[in-house]
Tab-separated table of C-alpha atoms in Angstrom:
chain	number	residue	atom	x	y	z
A	13	UNK	CA	81.397	40.177	-12.620
A	14	UNK	CA	84.097	42.782	-12.542
A	15	UNK	CA	86.390	44.595	-15.017
A	16	UNK	CA	88.841	45.638	-12.347
A	17	UNK	CA	92.456	44.572	-13.208
A	18	UNK	CA	93.822	42.240	-10.648
A	19	UNK	CA	90.463	41.573	-9.141
A	20	UNK	CA	92.086	39.359	-6.480
A	21	UNK	CA	93.387	42.609	-4.808
A	22	UNK	CA	89.976	44.043	-4.023
A	23	UNK	CA	88.021	43.623	-0.783
A	24	UNK	CA	86.090	40.352	-0.312
A	25	UNK	CA	83.024	42.481	0.803
A	26	UNK	CA	82.629	43.308	-2.904
A	27	UNK	CA	81.255	39.833	-3.702
A	28	UNK	CA	78.902	39.455	-0.569
A	29	UNK	CA	75.949	40.575	-2.524
A	30	UNK	CA	73.418	37.862	-1.593
A	31	UNK	CA	71.728	38.242	1.809
A	32	UNK	CA	72.730	35.661	4.364
A	33	UNK	CA	70.105	32.872	4.668
A	34	UNK	CA	69.327	31.604	8.035
A	35	UNK	CA	67.473	28.759	9.651
A	36	UNK	CA	66.269	28.382	13.160
A	37	UNK	CA	68.354	26.395	15.562
A	38	UNK	CA	65.506	23.869	15.647
A	39	UNK	CA	65.442	23.310	11.882
A	40	UNK	CA	65.678	19.966	10.244
A	41	UNK	CA	67.862	19.147	7.213
A	42	UNK	CA	64.611	19.406	5.107
A	43	UNK	CA	64.130	22.976	6.324
A	44	UNK	CA	67.746	23.591	5.332
A	45	UNK	CA	67.278	22.150	1.815
A	46	UNK	CA	64.139	24.402	1.362
A	47	UNK	CA	66.120	27.370	2.450
A	48	UNK	CA	68.970	26.655	0.112
A	49	UNK	CA	66.585	26.242	-2.752
A	50	UNK	CA	64.502	29.373	-2.041
A	51	UNK	CA	67.477	31.486	-1.171
A	52	UNK	CA	69.429	30.225	-4.239
A	53	UNK	CA	72.535	29.743	-2.022
A	54	UNK	CA	74.946	26.902	-1.349
A	55	UNK	CA	74.915	27.153	2.509
A	56	UNK	CA	72.862	28.588	5.248
A	57	UNK	CA	73.746	29.622	8.865
A	58	UNK	CA	71.955	28.007	11.811
A	59	UNK	CA	70.604	30.511	14.295
A	60	UNK	CA	69.843	34.092	14.310
A	61	UNK	CA	72.883	35.443	16.120
A	62	UNK	CA	74.920	38.278	14.571
A	63	UNK	CA	77.901	35.883	14.758
A	64	UNK	CA	76.572	32.433	14.167
A	65	UNK	CA	78.366	29.237	15.180
A	66	UNK	CA	77.151	26.750	12.669
A	67	UNK	CA	76.725	26.412	8.935
A	68	UNK	CA	74.963	23.779	6.833
A	69	UNK	CA	75.827	23.348	3.149
A	70	UNK	CA	74.241	21.519	0.101
A	71	UNK	CA	76.791	18.862	0.563
A	72	UNK	CA	75.682	18.324	4.112
A	73	UNK	CA	72.157	17.930	2.777
A	74	UNK	CA	73.218	15.378	0.189
A	75	UNK	CA	75.223	13.383	2.692
A	76	UNK	CA	72.174	12.855	4.812
A	77	UNK	CA	70.136	11.633	1.858
A	78	UNK	CA	73.046	9.440	0.738
A	79	UNK	CA	73.107	7.762	4.054
A	80	UNK	CA	69.509	6.841	3.651
A	81	UNK	CA	68.221	9.227	6.493
A	82	UNK	CA	65.097	11.059	6.384
A	83	UNK	CA	65.916	14.898	6.169
A	84	UNK	CA	62.707	15.803	7.772
A	85	UNK	CA	63.794	13.999	10.933
A	86	UNK	CA	67.566	14.902	11.115
A	87	UNK	CA	68.182	18.125	13.093
A	88	UNK	CA	70.235	20.643	11.043
A	89	UNK	CA	72.475	21.112	14.095
A	90	UNK	CA	73.529	17.435	13.959
A	91	UNK	CA	75.105	17.917	10.496
A	92	UNK	CA	76.155	21.534	10.753
A	93	UNK	CA	79.849	22.630	10.580
A	94	UNK	CA	80.854	24.362	13.729
A	95	UNK	CA	84.554	25.105	12.943
A	96	UNK	CA	83.714	28.168	10.919
A	97	UNK	CA	86.378	30.226	9.141
A	98	UNK	CA	85.932	33.953	8.996
A	99	UNK	CA	87.541	36.895	7.322
A	100	UNK	CA	87.222	40.697	7.726
A	101	UNK	CA	85.241	42.548	4.968
A	102	UNK	CA	88.496	44.283	3.926
A	103	UNK	CA	90.370	41.025	3.425
A	104	UNK	CA	91.421	40.735	-0.188
A	105	UNK	CA	89.819	38.179	-2.529
A	106	UNK	CA	93.219	36.501	-2.902
A	107	UNK	CA	93.785	36.301	0.837
A	108	UNK	CA	90.281	34.855	1.329
A	109	UNK	CA	90.883	32.269	-1.404
A	110	UNK	CA	94.204	31.170	0.210
A	111	UNK	CA	92.498	30.880	3.661
A	112	UNK	CA	89.735	28.747	2.059
A	113	UNK	CA	92.328	26.465	0.281
A	114	UNK	CA	94.358	26.166	3.470
A	115	UNK	CA	91.255	25.089	5.418
A	116	UNK	CA	89.734	22.968	2.677
A	117	UNK	CA	86.455	24.864	2.762
A	118	UNK	CA	83.985	26.096	0.126
A	119	UNK	CA	82.454	28.803	2.227
A	120	UNK	CA	83.962	31.652	4.220
A	121	UNK	CA	81.948	33.978	6.493
A	122	UNK	CA	82.653	37.567	5.977
A	123	UNK	CA	82.431	39.960	9.150
A	124	UNK	CA	82.498	43.667	9.667
A	125	UNK	CA	82.844	44.824	13.349
A	126	UNK	CA	82.203	41.271	14.538
A	127	UNK	CA	78.924	40.957	12.668
A	128	UNK	CA	78.243	38.520	9.859
A	129	UNK	CA	77.702	40.469	6.643
A	130	UNK	CA	77.784	37.741	4.027
A	131	UNK	CA	79.075	34.342	2.948
A	132	UNK	CA	81.495	33.944	0.058
A	133	UNK	CA	81.654	30.664	-1.747
A	134	UNK	CA	84.381	29.012	-3.906
A	135	UNK	CA	81.856	29.458	-6.815
A	136	UNK	CA	81.755	33.293	-6.064
A	137	UNK	CA	85.599	33.419	-6.258
A	138	UNK	CA	85.671	31.499	-9.519
A	139	UNK	CA	83.335	34.106	-11.001
A	140	UNK	CA	85.687	36.894	-9.926
A	141	UNK	CA	88.839	35.149	-11.248
A	142	UNK	CA	87.170	34.054	-14.394
A	143	UNK	CA	85.974	37.619	-15.265
A	144	UNK	CA	89.363	39.042	-14.313
A	145	UNK	CA	91.044	36.402	-16.701
A	146	UNK	CA	88.573	37.370	-19.477
A	147	UNK	CA	89.169	41.135	-19.150
A	148	UNK	CA	93.008	40.579	-18.573
A	149	UNK	CA	93.995	37.741	-21.065
A	150	UNK	CA	97.470	36.289	-20.794
A	151	UNK	CA	99.886	37.331	-23.728
């Protein structure tokens, strides 16, 4: 992903490459599942605001199915996380990773001037740290 030494020191905005996938506030969990698959992402925001207030992840979709509920009848807003954790685009990858660990989350929203510019997942960070370790092996 990167050959930059100490990749954790670079800005989190460098790994927000995928466009943010959104669903309408009226979406169902089935709509979310389709958006996740078609967008090839692990989470989507609910609503179209520049600064959304809800996020639904693939884990939320699985939980609905595991509970025996019909995803086509469950509103996405019912299962969405509303305690969203944000970071500024210039936050370092290391700082974002620590914030994610401290809040026990797998997705962090990245903003610039108060507007959502991307979502970074734990999987994205693993790619950065893995590439960094590969290009800078321990002695």
